[in-house]
Amino acid sequence: MAKISNTGVYPNVTPKADDYFILTDASDSKKTKTTKVSDLSAYISGSLSSDIITAVVTVSSAQIQSLNSSPVTLLNSSTKIIVPLSIVVRYNYGTIAYTVAGLGNNYIGIDYVSAGSIWAPVPNLNGVVGSTQHLLQPSTGNGAAYQTATNTSKLIWYYDANDPAAGDGTVTFNIQYREITF
């Protein structure tokens, strides 16, 4: 019998959805069976995405104007740990730009409002006069190399110095995340 690595007998091909391949069915006495590439693709897509949750959260201008004094909780779980995977933030410009005295920085934090909880910096709203959107990147320089998460995990947006003022736009977060328990 030829070895699978013998490409003269078993040539390499680019698989197509209707192609078959052989597998061992662990749930049926390890019998050898066939399946289609399309079946495997659907299985992988379903198993990878089934535990990913998407939340869309819009923050009002009143909430934005008190982001330092009253940080906004974007997600809250009383029984699970929130693990952010991807966050896209969209600033929806109104008619007046925000002003932020002394500027400061604003962040997405996990559980707490502190340097040790920073997940990602958020672009500053000071003086922005048009709608923008950004894919947030997890922080490696502005905060801790890791974040402390408890079993009552929250995802919080906050300014670290002053409240923004005067603006009337909103901010929408599209958050993809998982919830885990131990």
mmCIF file with all atom_site columns, C-alpha atoms in Angstrom:
data_model
loop_
_atom_site.group_PDB
_atom_site.id
_atom_site.type_symbol
_atom_site.label_atom_id
_atom_site.label_alt_id
_atom_site.label_comp_id
_atom_site.label_asym_id
_atom_site.label_entity_id
_atom_site.label_seq_id
_atom_site.pdbx_PDB_ins_code
_atom_site.Cartn_x
_atom_site.Cartn_y
_atom_site.Cartn_z
_atom_site.occupancy
_atom_site.B_iso_or_equiv
_atom_site.pdbx_formal_charge
_atom_site.auth_seq_id
_atom_site.auth_comp_id
_atom_site.auth_asym_id
_atom_site.auth_atom_id
_atom_site.pdbx_PDB_model_num
ATOM 1   C CA . MET A 1 1   ? 0.000   0.000  0.000  1.00 0.00 ? 1   MET A CA 1
ATOM 2   C CA . ALA A 1 2   ? 1.306   3.470  -0.921 1.00 0.00 ? 2   ALA A CA 1
ATOM 3   C CA . LYS A 1 3   ? 1.956   6.065  1.757  1.00 0.00 ? 3   LYS A CA 1
ATOM 4   C CA . ILE A 1 4   ? -0.173  9.199  1.772  1.00 0.00 ? 4   ILE A CA 1
ATOM 5   C CA . SER A 1 5   ? 3.009   11.253 1.400  1.00 0.00 ? 5   SER A CA 1
ATOM 6   C CA . ASN A 1 6   ? 3.586   9.557  -2.006 1.00 0.00 ? 6   ASN A CA 1
ATOM 7   C CA . THR A 1 7   ? 2.272   12.345 -4.249 1.00 0.00 ? 7   THR A CA 1
ATOM 8   C CA . GLY A 1 8   ? 2.847   10.215 -7.355 1.00 0.00 ? 8   GLY A CA 1
ATOM 9   C CA . VAL A 1 9   ? 0.083   7.876  -6.197 1.00 0.00 ? 9   VAL A CA 1
ATOM 10  C CA . TYR A 1 10  ? -1.895  10.491 -4.224 1.00 0.00 ? 10  TYR A CA 1
ATOM 11  C CA . PRO A 1 11  ? -1.452  13.850 -6.032 1.00 0.00 ? 11  PRO A CA 1
ATOM 12  C CA . ASN A 1 12  ? -2.074  17.118 -4.161 1.00 0.00 ? 12  ASN A CA 1
ATOM 13  C CA . VAL A 1 13  ? -5.225  18.979 -5.179 1.00 0.00 ? 13  VAL A CA 1
ATOM 14  C CA . THR A 1 14  ? -7.019  22.104 -4.066 1.00 0.00 ? 14  THR A CA 1
ATOM 15  C CA . PRO A 1 15  ? -10.138 20.809 -2.332 1.00 0.00 ? 15  PRO A CA 1
ATOM 16  C CA . LYS A 1 16  ? -13.583 21.785 -3.533 1.00 0.00 ? 16  LYS A CA 1
ATOM 17  C CA . ALA A 1 17  ? -16.812 21.746 -1.530 1.00 0.00 ? 17  ALA A CA 1
ATOM 18  C CA . ASP A 1 18  ? -18.073 18.489 -3.108 1.00 0.00 ? 18  ASP A CA 1
ATOM 19  C CA . ASP A 1 19  ? -14.787 16.578 -2.661 1.00 0.00 ? 19  ASP A CA 1
ATOM 20  C CA . TYR A 1 20  ? -14.732 13.658 -0.227 1.00 0.00 ? 20  TYR A CA 1
ATOM 21  C CA . PHE A 1 21  ? -12.151 12.720 2.335  1.00 0.00 ? 21  PHE A CA 1
ATOM 22  C CA . ILE A 1 22  ? -11.742 9.873  4.798  1.00 0.00 ? 22  ILE A CA 1
ATOM 23  C CA . LEU A 1 23  ? -11.941 10.179 8.576  1.00 0.00 ? 23  LEU A CA 1
ATOM 24  C CA . THR A 1 24  ? -12.221 8.010  11.656 1.00 0.00 ? 24  THR A CA 1
ATOM 25  C CA . ASP A 1 25  ? -15.562 8.343  13.470 1.00 0.00 ? 25  ASP A CA 1
ATOM 26  C CA . ALA A 1 26  ? -14.615 8.344  17.159 1.00 0.00 ? 26  ALA A CA 1
ATOM 27  C CA . SER A 1 27  ? -18.264 8.131  18.227 1.00 0.00 ? 27  SER A CA 1
ATOM 28  C CA . ASP A 1 28  ? -18.948 4.965  16.170 1.00 0.00 ? 28  ASP A CA 1
ATOM 29  C CA . SER A 1 29  ? -16.320 2.410  17.284 1.00 0.00 ? 29  SER A CA 1
ATOM 30  C CA . LYS A 1 30  ? -13.653 4.331  15.337 1.00 0.00 ? 30  LYS A CA 1
ATOM 31  C CA . LYS A 1 31  ? -15.044 3.167  11.994 1.00 0.00 ? 31  LYS A CA 1
ATOM 32  C CA . THR A 1 32  ? -13.600 4.650  8.811  1.00 0.00 ? 32  THR A CA 1
ATOM 33  C CA . LYS A 1 33  ? -16.086 6.898  7.008  1.00 0.00 ? 33  LYS A CA 1
ATOM 34  C CA . THR A 1 34  ? -16.206 9.674  4.411  1.00 0.00 ? 34  THR A CA 1
ATOM 35  C CA . THR A 1 35  ? -17.453 13.212 4.500  1.00 0.00 ? 35  THR A CA 1
ATOM 36  C CA . LYS A 1 36  ? -17.413 16.217 2.169  1.00 0.00 ? 36  LYS A CA 1
ATOM 37  C CA . VAL A 1 37  ? -15.189 19.266 2.480  1.00 0.00 ? 37  VAL A CA 1
ATOM 38  C CA . SER A 1 38  ? -18.348 21.414 2.664  1.00 0.00 ? 38  SER A CA 1
ATOM 39  C CA . ASP A 1 39  ? -19.505 19.451 5.732  1.00 0.00 ? 39  ASP A CA 1
ATOM 40  C CA . LEU A 1 40  ? -16.179 19.999 7.478  1.00 0.00 ? 40  LEU A CA 1
ATOM 41  C CA . SER A 1 41  ? -16.211 23.688 6.582  1.00 0.00 ? 41  SER A CA 1
ATOM 42  C CA . ALA A 1 42  ? -19.719 24.118 8.032  1.00 0.00 ? 42  ALA A CA 1
ATOM 43  C CA . TYR A 1 43  ? -18.703 22.234 11.182 1.00 0.00 ? 43  TYR A CA 1
ATOM 44  C CA . ILE A 1 44  ? -15.611 24.401 11.727 1.00 0.00 ? 44  ILE A CA 1
ATOM 45  C CA . SER A 1 45  ? -17.486 27.648 11.038 1.00 0.00 ? 45  SER A CA 1
ATOM 46  C CA . GLY A 1 46  ? -20.268 26.672 13.417 1.00 0.00 ? 46  GLY A CA 1
ATOM 47  C CA . SER A 1 47  ? -18.031 25.499 16.228 1.00 0.00 ? 47  SER A CA 1
ATOM 48  C CA . LEU A 1 48  ? -15.781 28.551 16.070 1.00 0.00 ? 48  LEU A CA 1
ATOM 49  C CA . SER A 1 49  ? -18.529 31.133 15.881 1.00 0.00 ? 49  SER A CA 1
ATOM 50  C CA . SER A 1 50  ? -21.167 29.548 18.108 1.00 0.00 ? 50  SER A CA 1
ATOM 51  C CA . ASP A 1 51  ? -19.738 30.995 21.300 1.00 0.00 ? 51  ASP A CA 1
ATOM 52  C CA . ILE A 1 52  ? -18.925 34.448 19.915 1.00 0.00 ? 52  ILE A CA 1
ATOM 53  C CA . ILE A 1 53  ? -21.414 37.085 21.011 1.00 0.00 ? 53  ILE A CA 1
ATOM 54  C CA . THR A 1 54  ? -21.903 40.440 19.283 1.00 0.00 ? 54  THR A CA 1
ATOM 55  C CA . ALA A 1 55  ? -23.231 43.460 21.132 1.00 0.00 ? 55  ALA A CA 1
ATOM 56  C CA . VAL A 1 56  ? -23.895 46.904 19.682 1.00 0.00 ? 56  VAL A CA 1
ATOM 57  C CA . VAL A 1 57  ? -23.937 49.638 22.337 1.00 0.00 ? 57  VAL A CA 1
ATOM 58  C CA . THR A 1 58  ? -24.605 53.324 21.643 1.00 0.00 ? 58  THR A CA 1
ATOM 59  C CA . VAL A 1 59  ? -23.470 55.886 24.200 1.00 0.00 ? 59  VAL A CA 1
ATOM 60  C CA . SER A 1 60  ? -25.428 59.170 24.361 1.00 0.00 ? 60  SER A CA 1
ATOM 61  C CA . SER A 1 61  ? -23.870 62.648 24.399 1.00 0.00 ? 61  SER A CA 1
ATOM 62  C CA . ALA A 1 62  ? -24.981 63.083 28.050 1.00 0.00 ? 62  ALA A CA 1
ATOM 63  C CA . GLN A 1 63  ? -23.083 59.885 28.966 1.00 0.00 ? 63  GLN A CA 1
ATOM 64  C CA . ILE A 1 64  ? -20.029 61.006 26.970 1.00 0.00 ? 64  ILE A CA 1
ATOM 65  C CA . GLN A 1 65  ? -19.993 64.337 28.824 1.00 0.00 ? 65  GLN A CA 1
ATOM 66  C CA . SER A 1 66  ? -19.529 62.490 32.131 1.00 0.00 ? 66  SER A CA 1
ATOM 67  C CA . LEU A 1 67  ? -17.092 59.728 31.074 1.00 0.00 ? 67  LEU A CA 1
ATOM 68  C CA . ASN A 1 68  ? -14.603 60.677 33.777 1.00 0.00 ? 68  ASN A CA 1
ATOM 69  C CA . SER A 1 69  ? -17.048 61.184 36.628 1.00 0.00 ? 69  SER A CA 1
ATOM 70  C CA . SER A 1 70  ? -19.398 58.333 35.561 1.00 0.00 ? 70  SER A CA 1
ATOM 71  C CA . PRO A 1 71  ? -17.711 55.748 33.307 1.00 0.00 ? 71  PRO A CA 1
ATOM 72  C CA . VAL A 1 72  ? -20.084 53.853 31.003 1.00 0.00 ? 72  VAL A CA 1
ATOM 73  C CA . THR A 1 73  ? -20.507 50.097 31.443 1.00 0.00 ? 73  THR A CA 1
ATOM 74  C CA . LEU A 1 74  ? -20.702 48.674 27.916 1.00 0.00 ? 74  LEU A CA 1
ATOM 75  C CA . LEU A 1 75  ? -21.079 45.015 28.980 1.00 0.00 ? 75  LEU A CA 1
ATOM 76  C CA . ASN A 1 76  ? -21.802 43.464 32.351 1.00 0.00 ? 76  ASN A CA 1
ATOM 77  C CA . SER A 1 77  ? -21.915 39.839 33.409 1.00 0.00 ? 77  SER A CA 1
ATOM 78  C CA . SER A 1 78  ? -22.673 38.780 36.952 1.00 0.00 ? 78  SER A CA 1
ATOM 79  C CA . THR A 1 79  ? -21.618 35.155 36.433 1.00 0.00 ? 79  THR A CA 1
ATOM 80  C CA . LYS A 1 80  ? -19.064 35.006 33.601 1.00 0.00 ? 80  LYS A CA 1
ATOM 81  C CA . ILE A 1 81  ? -15.769 36.523 32.542 1.00 0.00 ? 81  ILE A CA 1
ATOM 82  C CA . ILE A 1 82  ? -16.015 38.735 29.453 1.00 0.00 ? 82  ILE A CA 1
ATOM 83  C CA . VAL A 1 83  ? -13.234 38.172 26.914 1.00 0.00 ? 83  VAL A CA 1
ATOM 84  C CA . PRO A 1 84  ? -13.235 40.886 24.210 1.00 0.00 ? 84  PRO A CA 1
ATOM 85  C CA . LEU A 1 85  ? -12.190 39.637 20.774 1.00 0.00 ? 85  LEU A CA 1
ATOM 86  C CA . SER A 1 86  ? -12.844 42.657 18.560 1.00 0.00 ? 86  SER A CA 1
ATOM 87  C CA . ILE A 1 87  ? -14.168 46.158 19.147 1.00 0.00 ? 87  ILE A CA 1
ATOM 88  C CA . VAL A 1 88  ? -15.023 48.674 16.423 1.00 0.00 ? 88  VAL A CA 1
ATOM 89  C CA . VAL A 1 89  ? -15.926 52.150 17.648 1.00 0.00 ? 89  VAL A CA 1
ATOM 90  C CA . ARG A 1 90  ? -17.843 54.690 15.543 1.00 0.00 ? 90  ARG A CA 1
ATOM 91  C CA . TYR A 1 91  ? -18.074 58.339 16.499 1.00 0.00 ? 91  TYR A CA 1
ATOM 92  C CA . ASN A 1 92  ? -21.339 59.734 15.131 1.00 0.00 ? 92  ASN A CA 1
ATOM 93  C CA . TYR A 1 93  ? -20.691 63.480 14.845 1.00 0.00 ? 93  TYR A CA 1
ATOM 94  C CA . GLY A 1 94  ? -23.652 65.707 15.734 1.00 0.00 ? 94  GLY A CA 1
ATOM 95  C CA . THR A 1 95  ? -23.433 69.464 15.226 1.00 0.00 ? 95  THR A CA 1
ATOM 96  C CA . ILE A 1 96  ? -20.902 70.501 17.898 1.00 0.00 ? 96  ILE A CA 1
ATOM 97  C CA . ALA A 1 97  ? -17.458 68.988 18.520 1.00 0.00 ? 97  ALA A CA 1
ATOM 98  C CA . TYR A 1 98  ? -16.511 67.838 22.016 1.00 0.00 ? 98  TYR A CA 1
ATOM 99  C CA . THR A 1 99  ? -13.868 69.712 23.977 1.00 0.00 ? 99  THR A CA 1
ATOM 100 C CA . VAL A 1 100 ? -11.758 68.006 26.608 1.00 0.00 ? 100 VAL A CA 1
ATOM 101 C CA . ALA A 1 101 ? -9.852  70.245 29.030 1.00 0.00 ? 101 ALA A CA 1
ATOM 102 C CA . GLY A 1 102 ? -6.310  69.014 29.554 1.00 0.00 ? 102 GLY A CA 1
ATOM 103 C CA . LEU A 1 103 ? -7.133  66.269 27.037 1.00 0.00 ? 103 LEU A CA 1
ATOM 104 C CA . GLY A 1 104 ? -6.335  63.105 28.996 1.00 0.00 ? 104 GLY A CA 1
ATOM 105 C CA . ASN A 1 105 ? -6.923  59.685 27.507 1.00 0.00 ? 105 ASN A CA 1
ATOM 106 C CA . ASN A 1 106 ? -9.906  57.402 27.220 1.00 0.00 ? 106 ASN A CA 1
ATOM 107 C CA . TYR A 1 107 ? -9.932  53.643 27.410 1.00 0.00 ? 107 TYR A CA 1
ATOM 108 C CA . ILE A 1 108 ? -11.899 50.442 27.352 1.00 0.00 ? 108 ILE A CA 1
ATOM 109 C CA . GLY A 1 109 ? -11.206 48.746 30.678 1.00 0.00 ? 109 GLY A CA 1
ATOM 110 C CA . ILE A 1 110 ? -12.054 45.332 32.048 1.00 0.00 ? 110 ILE A CA 1
ATOM 111 C CA . ASP A 1 111 ? -13.698 45.367 35.491 1.00 0.00 ? 111 ASP A CA 1
ATOM 112 C CA . TYR A 1 112 ? -12.034 48.512 36.815 1.00 0.00 ? 112 TYR A CA 1
ATOM 113 C CA . VAL A 1 113 ? -11.123 52.083 35.930 1.00 0.00 ? 113 VAL A CA 1
ATOM 114 C CA . SER A 1 114 ? -7.339  51.859 36.332 1.00 0.00 ? 114 SER A CA 1
ATOM 115 C CA . ALA A 1 115 ? -4.125  51.409 34.362 1.00 0.00 ? 115 ALA A CA 1
ATOM 116 C CA . GLY A 1 116 ? -4.107  47.708 35.253 1.00 0.00 ? 116 GLY A CA 1
ATOM 117 C CA . SER A 1 117 ? -7.467  47.127 33.617 1.00 0.00 ? 117 SER A CA 1
ATOM 118 C CA . ILE A 1 118 ? -6.897  48.754 30.213 1.00 0.00 ? 118 ILE A CA 1
ATOM 119 C CA . TRP A 1 119 ? -7.945  46.589 27.284 1.00 0.00 ? 119 TRP A CA 1
ATOM 120 C CA . ALA A 1 120 ? -7.585  49.252 24.557 1.00 0.00 ? 120 ALA A CA 1
ATOM 121 C CA . PRO A 1 121 ? -7.205  52.997 24.137 1.00 0.00 ? 121 PRO A CA 1
ATOM 122 C CA . VAL A 1 122 ? -10.087 54.753 22.360 1.00 0.00 ? 122 VAL A CA 1
ATOM 123 C CA . PRO A 1 123 ? -9.413  57.668 19.947 1.00 0.00 ? 123 PRO A CA 1
ATOM 124 C CA . ASN A 1 124 ? -9.839  61.042 21.643 1.00 0.00 ? 124 ASN A CA 1
ATOM 125 C CA . LEU A 1 125 ? -13.003 62.997 20.766 1.00 0.00 ? 125 LEU A CA 1
ATOM 126 C CA . ASN A 1 126 ? -11.483 66.432 21.371 1.00 0.00 ? 126 ASN A CA 1
ATOM 127 C CA . GLY A 1 127 ? -12.266 68.720 18.426 1.00 0.00 ? 127 GLY A CA 1
ATOM 128 C CA . VAL A 1 128 ? -13.333 65.928 16.044 1.00 0.00 ? 128 VAL A CA 1
ATOM 129 C CA . VAL A 1 129 ? -15.781 67.495 13.534 1.00 0.00 ? 129 VAL A CA 1
ATOM 130 C CA . GLY A 1 130 ? -16.758 64.483 11.439 1.00 0.00 ? 130 GLY A CA 1
ATOM 131 C CA . SER A 1 131 ? -17.912 60.919 11.931 1.00 0.00 ? 131 SER A CA 1
ATOM 132 C CA . THR A 1 132 ? -15.069 58.395 12.214 1.00 0.00 ? 132 THR A CA 1
ATOM 133 C CA . GLN A 1 133 ? -14.661 54.714 12.966 1.00 0.00 ? 133 GLN A CA 1
ATOM 134 C CA . HIS A 1 134 ? -11.749 52.708 14.324 1.00 0.00 ? 134 HIS A CA 1
ATOM 135 C CA . LEU A 1 135 ? -10.867 49.098 15.028 1.00 0.00 ? 135 LEU A CA 1
ATOM 136 C CA . LEU A 1 136 ? -9.491  49.110 18.564 1.00 0.00 ? 136 LEU A CA 1
ATOM 137 C CA . GLN A 1 137 ? -6.268  47.242 19.272 1.00 0.00 ? 137 GLN A CA 1
ATOM 138 C CA . PRO A 1 138 ? -5.570  45.650 22.669 1.00 0.00 ? 138 PRO A CA 1
ATOM 139 C CA . SER A 1 139 ? -3.168  47.741 24.706 1.00 0.00 ? 139 SER A CA 1
ATOM 140 C CA . THR A 1 140 ? 0.413   46.667 25.281 1.00 0.00 ? 140 THR A CA 1
ATOM 141 C CA . GLY A 1 141 ? 2.034   50.005 26.087 1.00 0.00 ? 141 GLY A CA 1
ATOM 142 C CA . ASN A 1 142 ? -0.491  52.226 27.852 1.00 0.00 ? 142 ASN A CA 1
ATOM 143 C CA . GLY A 1 143 ? -1.657  49.726 30.424 1.00 0.00 ? 143 GLY A CA 1
ATOM 144 C CA . ALA A 1 144 ? -0.771  46.441 31.961 1.00 0.00 ? 144 ALA A CA 1
ATOM 145 C CA . ALA A 1 145 ? 0.440   43.520 29.880 1.00 0.00 ? 145 ALA A CA 1
ATOM 146 C CA . TYR A 1 146 ? -2.530  41.605 31.231 1.00 0.00 ? 146 TYR A CA 1
ATOM 147 C CA . GLN A 1 147 ? -5.863  42.523 32.736 1.00 0.00 ? 147 GLN A CA 1
ATOM 148 C CA . THR A 1 148 ? -7.367  41.218 35.920 1.00 0.00 ? 148 THR A CA 1
ATOM 149 C CA . ALA A 1 149 ? -10.823 39.754 35.350 1.00 0.00 ? 149 ALA A CA 1
ATOM 150 C CA . THR A 1 150 ? -13.179 38.612 38.038 1.00 0.00 ? 150 THR A CA 1
ATOM 151 C CA . ASN A 1 151 ? -16.265 36.420 37.807 1.00 0.00 ? 151 ASN A CA 1
ATOM 152 C CA . THR A 1 152 ? -18.336 39.597 37.662 1.00 0.00 ? 152 THR A CA 1
ATOM 153 C CA . SER A 1 153 ? -16.713 40.967 34.565 1.00 0.00 ? 153 SER A CA 1
ATOM 154 C CA . LYS A 1 154 ? -17.528 44.365 33.066 1.00 0.00 ? 154 LYS A CA 1
ATOM 155 C CA . LEU A 1 155 ? -16.353 46.185 29.981 1.00 0.00 ? 155 LEU A CA 1
ATOM 156 C CA . ILE A 1 156 ? -16.107 49.905 30.819 1.00 0.00 ? 156 ILE A CA 1
ATOM 157 C CA . TRP A 1 157 ? -15.428 53.036 28.726 1.00 0.00 ? 157 TRP A CA 1
ATOM 158 C CA . TYR A 1 158 ? -13.895 55.997 30.579 1.00 0.00 ? 158 TYR A CA 1
ATOM 159 C CA . TYR A 1 159 ? -11.791 59.160 30.331 1.00 0.00 ? 159 TYR A CA 1
ATOM 160 C CA . ASP A 1 160 ? -8.905  59.201 32.811 1.00 0.00 ? 160 ASP A CA 1
ATOM 161 C CA . ALA A 1 161 ? -8.638  62.969 33.453 1.00 0.00 ? 161 ALA A CA 1
ATOM 162 C CA . ASN A 1 162 ? -11.609 65.201 32.606 1.00 0.00 ? 162 ASN A CA 1
ATOM 163 C CA . ASP A 1 163 ? -15.158 64.983 31.334 1.00 0.00 ? 163 ASP A CA 1
ATOM 164 C CA . PRO A 1 164 ? -15.650 65.923 27.673 1.00 0.00 ? 164 PRO A CA 1
ATOM 165 C CA . ALA A 1 165 ? -17.864 69.005 27.266 1.00 0.00 ? 165 ALA A CA 1
ATOM 166 C CA . ALA A 1 166 ? -20.083 70.784 24.727 1.00 0.00 ? 166 ALA A CA 1
ATOM 167 C CA . GLY A 1 167 ? -20.346 68.029 22.122 1.00 0.00 ? 167 GLY A CA 1
ATOM 168 C CA . ASP A 1 168 ? -23.599 66.475 20.973 1.00 0.00 ? 168 ASP A CA 1
ATOM 169 C CA . GLY A 1 169 ? -22.490 63.402 19.015 1.00 0.00 ? 169 GLY A CA 1
ATOM 170 C CA . THR A 1 170 ? -22.871 59.759 20.038 1.00 0.00 ? 170 THR A CA 1
ATOM 171 C CA . VAL A 1 171 ? -20.485 56.809 20.011 1.00 0.00 ? 171 VAL A CA 1
ATOM 172 C CA . THR A 1 172 ? -21.456 53.296 18.936 1.00 0.00 ? 172 THR A CA 1
ATOM 173 C CA . PHE A 1 173 ? -19.405 50.240 19.889 1.00 0.00 ? 173 PHE A CA 1
ATOM 174 C CA . ASN A 1 174 ? -19.656 46.969 17.958 1.00 0.00 ? 174 ASN A CA 1
ATOM 175 C CA . ILE A 1 175 ? -18.181 44.421 20.365 1.00 0.00 ? 175 ILE A CA 1
ATOM 176 C CA . GLN A 1 176 ? -17.463 40.776 19.621 1.00 0.00 ? 176 GLN A CA 1
ATOM 177 C CA . TYR A 1 177 ? -16.669 38.789 22.735 1.00 0.00 ? 177 TYR A CA 1
ATOM 178 C CA . ARG A 1 178 ? -16.887 35.459 24.529 1.00 0.00 ? 178 ARG A CA 1
ATOM 179 C CA . GLU A 1 179 ? -18.138 34.718 28.013 1.00 0.00 ? 179 GLU A CA 1
ATOM 180 C CA . ILE A 1 180 ? -16.305 32.035 29.991 1.00 0.00 ? 180 ILE A CA 1
ATOM 181 C CA . THR A 1 181 ? -16.629 30.453 33.421 1.00 0.00 ? 181 THR A CA 1
ATOM 182 C CA . PHE A 1 182 ? -14.224 28.484 35.553 1.00 0.00 ? 182 PHE A CA 1
#
